Amino acid sequence: AQSVTQPDIHITVSEGASLELRCNYSYGATPYLFWYVQSPGQGLQLLLKYFSGDTLVQGIKGFEAEFKRSQSSFNLRKPSVHWSDAAEYFCAVGGRGGSEKLVFGKGTKLTVNP
Amino acid sequence: NAGVTQTPKFQVLKTGQSMTLQCAQDMNHNSMYWYRQDPGMGLRLIYYSASEGTTDKGEVPNGYNVSRLNKREFSLRLESAAPSQTSVYFCASSPLTGNTEAFFGQGTRLTVV
């Protein structure tokens, strides 16, 4: 069964600084990978996803993520953080079997200082 | 575009009471899920339904039952609520299970006293 680890529970960055949120997964084959964002009191919104092909994927709100098979990682990056990016971010992994479920990491809370 | 709709948004129960959380999606998705979210625990899968007529246990199914009423609706029932079930519950749907993105409802905040 697949699993996801987000090593950082809480990250604080200054507005305008770059951001990298880490995600490591465990799965026997090439997984489907997702990053979601959750603003306070809201549901989860998809930022980006990786299914196959180019290992650098672009998402909404200026985010990107890179799939590195050798490191079993799918880290999320943004060159310049805005105050509105403060939220909780979840990495998720899905399997390639037709009935394999989506599994989430525990999340990383991002605080943005002015 | 309604997407995934959960009712109610907030609920307070007394220990031992029962209730059903409702979820409906209008995207013709095959798969539906119930997650609970607790501080520091992320989202944990309670039950999921890969397709109409099937349901399977997730990571934390104890104390819950589900019904996939039809393709649109997937309900979560607490037969005898316990304080440990105080949480935020999210319903989600996806075209297929695990290999497509999931779309989430706005959540139900449940408090059991």
Coordinates of C-alpha atoms in Angstrom, one line a residue:
Chain A
A1 CA 0.0 0.0 0.0
Q2 CA 1.2 3.5 -0.7
S3 CA 2.2 6.1 1.9
V4 CA 3.2 9.7 2.1
T5 CA 5.6 11.6 4.4
Q6 CA 5.7 15.3 4.8
P7 CA 8.7 15.9 7.1
D8 CA 7.9 19.5 7.9
I9 CA 4.9 20.1 10.1
H10 CA 5.2 23.9 10.1
I11 CA 7.2 26.3 7.9
T12 CA 7.6 30.0 8.2
V13 CA 8.8 32.2 5.4
S14 CA 8.9 35.9 4.7
E15 CA 6.8 37.3 1.9
G16 CA 8.8 37.4 -1.3
A17 CA 11.1 34.5 -0.2
S18 CA 11.2 31.2 -2.1
L19 CA 9.4 28.2 -0.8
E20 CA 10.0 24.4 -0.9
L21 CA 7.7 21.9 0.8
R22 CA 8.9 18.4 1.0
C23 CA 7.0 15.2 0.2
N24 CA 8.3 11.7 0.1
Y25 CA 6.2 8.7 -1.0
S26 CA 6.3 5.0 -0.9
Y27 CA 4.8 3.0 -3.7
G28 CA 6.0 0.0 -5.7
A29 CA 5.6 1.6 -9.1
T30 CA 5.4 5.1 -10.5
P31 CA 2.5 6.7 -8.6
Y32 CA 0.1 9.4 -9.3
L33 CA 1.0 12.4 -7.2
F34 CA -0.9 15.4 -6.1
W35 CA -0.5 18.6 -4.0
Y36 CA -3.6 20.1 -2.4
V37 CA -4.0 23.4 -0.5
Q38 CA -6.4 24.1 2.3
S39 CA -7.2 27.6 3.5
P40 CA -8.6 27.9 7.0
G41 CA -12.1 26.6 7.3
Q42 CA -12.2 25.5 3.7
G43 CA -12.0 22.2 1.8
L44 CA -9.0 21.1 -0.2
Q45 CA -8.2 22.5 -3.6
L46 CA -5.9 20.8 -6.1
L47 CA -2.7 22.8 -6.8
L48 CA -1.1 20.4 -9.3
K49 CA -0.7 16.7 -10.2
Y50 CA 1.8 14.3 -11.8
F51 CA 0.7 11.4 -13.8
S52 CA 3.5 10.8 -16.3
G53 CA 5.8 12.5 -18.7
D54 CA 7.6 15.7 -17.8
T55 CA 8.8 15.5 -14.2
L56 CA 8.4 19.2 -13.6
V57 CA 4.7 20.1 -13.4
Q58 CA 3.2 23.5 -13.2
G59 CA 0.1 24.3 -11.1
I60 CA -2.1 27.1 -10.2
K61 CA -1.1 30.2 -8.2
G62 CA 2.5 30.0 -9.5
F63 CA 3.4 26.7 -7.8
E64 CA 5.4 23.9 -9.4
A65 CA 6.6 20.5 -8.3
E66 CA 9.2 18.1 -9.4
F67 CA 8.9 14.3 -9.4
K68 CA 12.2 12.6 -8.6
R69 CA 11.9 8.9 -8.9
S70 CA 15.4 8.2 -7.5
Q71 CA 14.5 10.1 -4.3
S72 CA 10.8 9.1 -4.1
S73 CA 10.0 12.7 -3.8
F74 CA 7.6 15.2 -5.1
N75 CA 8.6 18.6 -3.6
L76 CA 6.4 21.7 -4.1
R77 CA 8.1 25.0 -4.9
K78 CA 7.3 28.6 -5.4
P79 CA 9.8 31.3 -6.3
S80 CA 8.2 34.1 -4.4
V81 CA 5.6 33.6 -1.7
H82 CA 2.7 35.9 -1.2
W83 CA 0.9 36.5 2.1
S84 CA -2.2 34.8 0.6
D85 CA -0.2 31.6 0.3
A86 CA -0.5 31.0 4.0
A87 CA -2.4 27.8 4.3
E88 CA -1.9 24.1 4.9
Y89 CA -0.5 22.0 2.1
F90 CA -1.1 18.3 1.6
C91 CA 0.8 15.9 -0.6
A92 CA -1.1 12.8 -1.8
V93 CA -0.3 9.6 -3.6
G94 CA -2.6 7.5 -5.7
G95 CA -2.0 4.0 -7.2
R96 CA -2.2 2.9 -10.7
G97 CA -4.5 0.1 -10.0
G98 CA -8.1 0.8 -10.8
S99 CA -9.3 0.5 -7.2
E100 CA -6.3 1.9 -5.3
K101 CA -7.3 4.8 -3.0
L102 CA -5.8 8.2 -2.5
V103 CA -3.6 8.5 0.5
F104 CA -2.6 11.9 2.1
G105 CA 0.3 13.1 4.1
K106 CA -0.2 14.8 7.4
G107 CA 0.2 18.3 5.9
T108 CA 2.6 21.2 6.2
K109 CA 1.3 24.5 7.6
L110 CA 2.8 27.5 6.0
T111 CA 3.0 30.9 7.8
V112 CA 4.0 33.9 5.8
N113 CA 5.6 36.9 7.6
P114 CA 5.2 40.4 6.2
Chain B
N1 CA -21.5 24.3 -10.3
A2 CA -22.2 22.6 -7.0
G3 CA -19.5 20.0 -7.1
V4 CA -19.5 18.1 -3.8
T5 CA -22.1 19.1 -1.3
Q6 CA -22.0 18.1 2.3
T7 CA -24.7 18.5 4.9
P8 CA -24.8 19.6 7.6
K9 CA -21.8 22.1 7.9
F10 CA -21.8 22.0 11.7
Q11 CA -23.2 19.5 14.3
V12 CA -23.1 19.0 18.0
L13 CA -24.0 15.6 19.3
K14 CA -24.2 14.1 22.8
T15 CA -22.3 10.9 23.5
G16 CA -24.3 7.9 22.3
Q17 CA -26.4 9.8 19.8
S18 CA -26.5 8.8 16.2
M19 CA -26.4 10.8 13.0
T20 CA -25.8 10.6 9.3
L21 CA -23.6 12.9 7.3
Q22 CA -24.8 13.4 3.8
C23 CA -22.7 13.9 0.7
A24 CA -23.8 14.3 -2.9
Q25 CA -21.8 15.0 -6.1
D26 CA -23.0 16.2 -9.4
M27 CA -20.0 15.4 -11.5
N28 CA -21.0 11.9 -12.4
H29 CA -17.9 10.5 -10.6
N30 CA -17.6 6.8 -9.9
S31 CA -15.6 7.0 -6.7
M32 CA -16.5 8.7 -3.4
Y33 CA -14.6 9.0 -0.1
W34 CA -15.1 10.0 3.5
Y35 CA -12.1 11.4 5.4
R36 CA -11.7 12.8 8.8
Q37 CA -9.2 15.6 9.6
D38 CA -7.7 16.0 13.0
P39 CA -4.9 18.5 14.1
G40 CA -1.5 17.0 13.3
M41 CA -3.0 13.9 11.7
G42 CA -3.8 15.1 8.2
L43 CA -6.6 13.4 6.4
R44 CA -7.4 9.9 7.3
L45 CA -9.6 7.8 5.1
I46 CA -12.6 6.3 6.8
Y47 CA -14.4 4.5 4.0
Y48 CA -14.5 4.8 0.3
S49 CA -16.6 3.6 -2.6
A50 CA -14.8 2.8 -5.8
S51 CA -18.0 2.5 -7.7
E52 CA -21.7 2.4 -7.2
G53 CA -22.6 -0.7 -5.2
T54 CA -19.2 -1.2 -3.5
T55 CA -17.7 0.1 -0.3
D56 CA -14.4 -0.6 1.4
K57 CA -12.8 0.3 4.7
G58 CA -10.1 2.8 4.9
E59 CA -7.6 3.5 7.6
V60 CA -10.0 4.4 10.5
P61 CA -13.4 2.7 9.9
N62 CA -14.3 1.7 13.5
G63 CA -17.4 3.4 14.7
Y64 CA -18.7 4.3 11.3
N65 CA -20.9 2.9 8.6
V66 CA -21.4 4.0 5.0
S67 CA -24.0 3.7 2.3
R68 CA -23.5 4.4 -1.4
L69 CA -27.1 5.2 -2.0
N70 CA -26.7 5.7 -5.8
K71 CA -23.9 7.1 -8.0
R72 CA -24.4 10.6 -6.6
E73 CA -24.8 10.0 -2.9
F74 CA -22.5 8.6 -0.2
S75 CA -23.5 8.9 3.4
L76 CA -21.6 8.3 6.6
R77 CA -23.3 7.1 9.7
L78 CA -22.2 7.3 13.3
E79 CA -24.4 4.8 15.2
S80 CA -23.3 5.8 18.7
A81 CA -21.2 8.9 18.8
A82 CA -18.1 9.2 21.0
P83 CA -16.0 12.2 21.9
S84 CA -13.1 10.6 19.9
Q85 CA -15.2 11.2 16.8
T86 CA -15.0 15.0 17.3
S87 CA -13.4 16.0 14.0
V88 CA -13.9 17.7 10.7
Y89 CA -15.3 15.3 8.1
F90 CA -14.7 15.7 4.4
C91 CA -16.4 14.0 1.6
A92 CA -14.7 13.8 -1.8
S93 CA -15.3 12.3 -5.2
S94 CA -13.2 11.4 -8.2
P95 CA -13.8 9.9 -11.6
L96 CA -11.8 6.8 -10.7
T97 CA -10.1 5.7 -7.5
G98 CA -6.5 6.7 -6.7
N99 CA -5.4 7.6 -10.2
T100 CA -7.4 10.8 -10.7
E101 CA -7.7 13.9 -8.7
A102 CA -10.3 14.1 -5.9
F103 CA -12.7 17.0 -5.5
F104 CA -13.6 17.9 -1.9
G105 CA -16.7 19.2 -0.2
Q106 CA -16.5 22.1 2.3
G107 CA -16.5 19.8 5.4
T108 CA -18.7 19.1 8.4
R109 CA -17.4 20.1 11.7
L110 CA -18.7 17.6 14.3
T111 CA -18.4 18.0 18.0
V112 CA -19.4 15.2 20.4
V113 CA -19.8 16.2 24.0

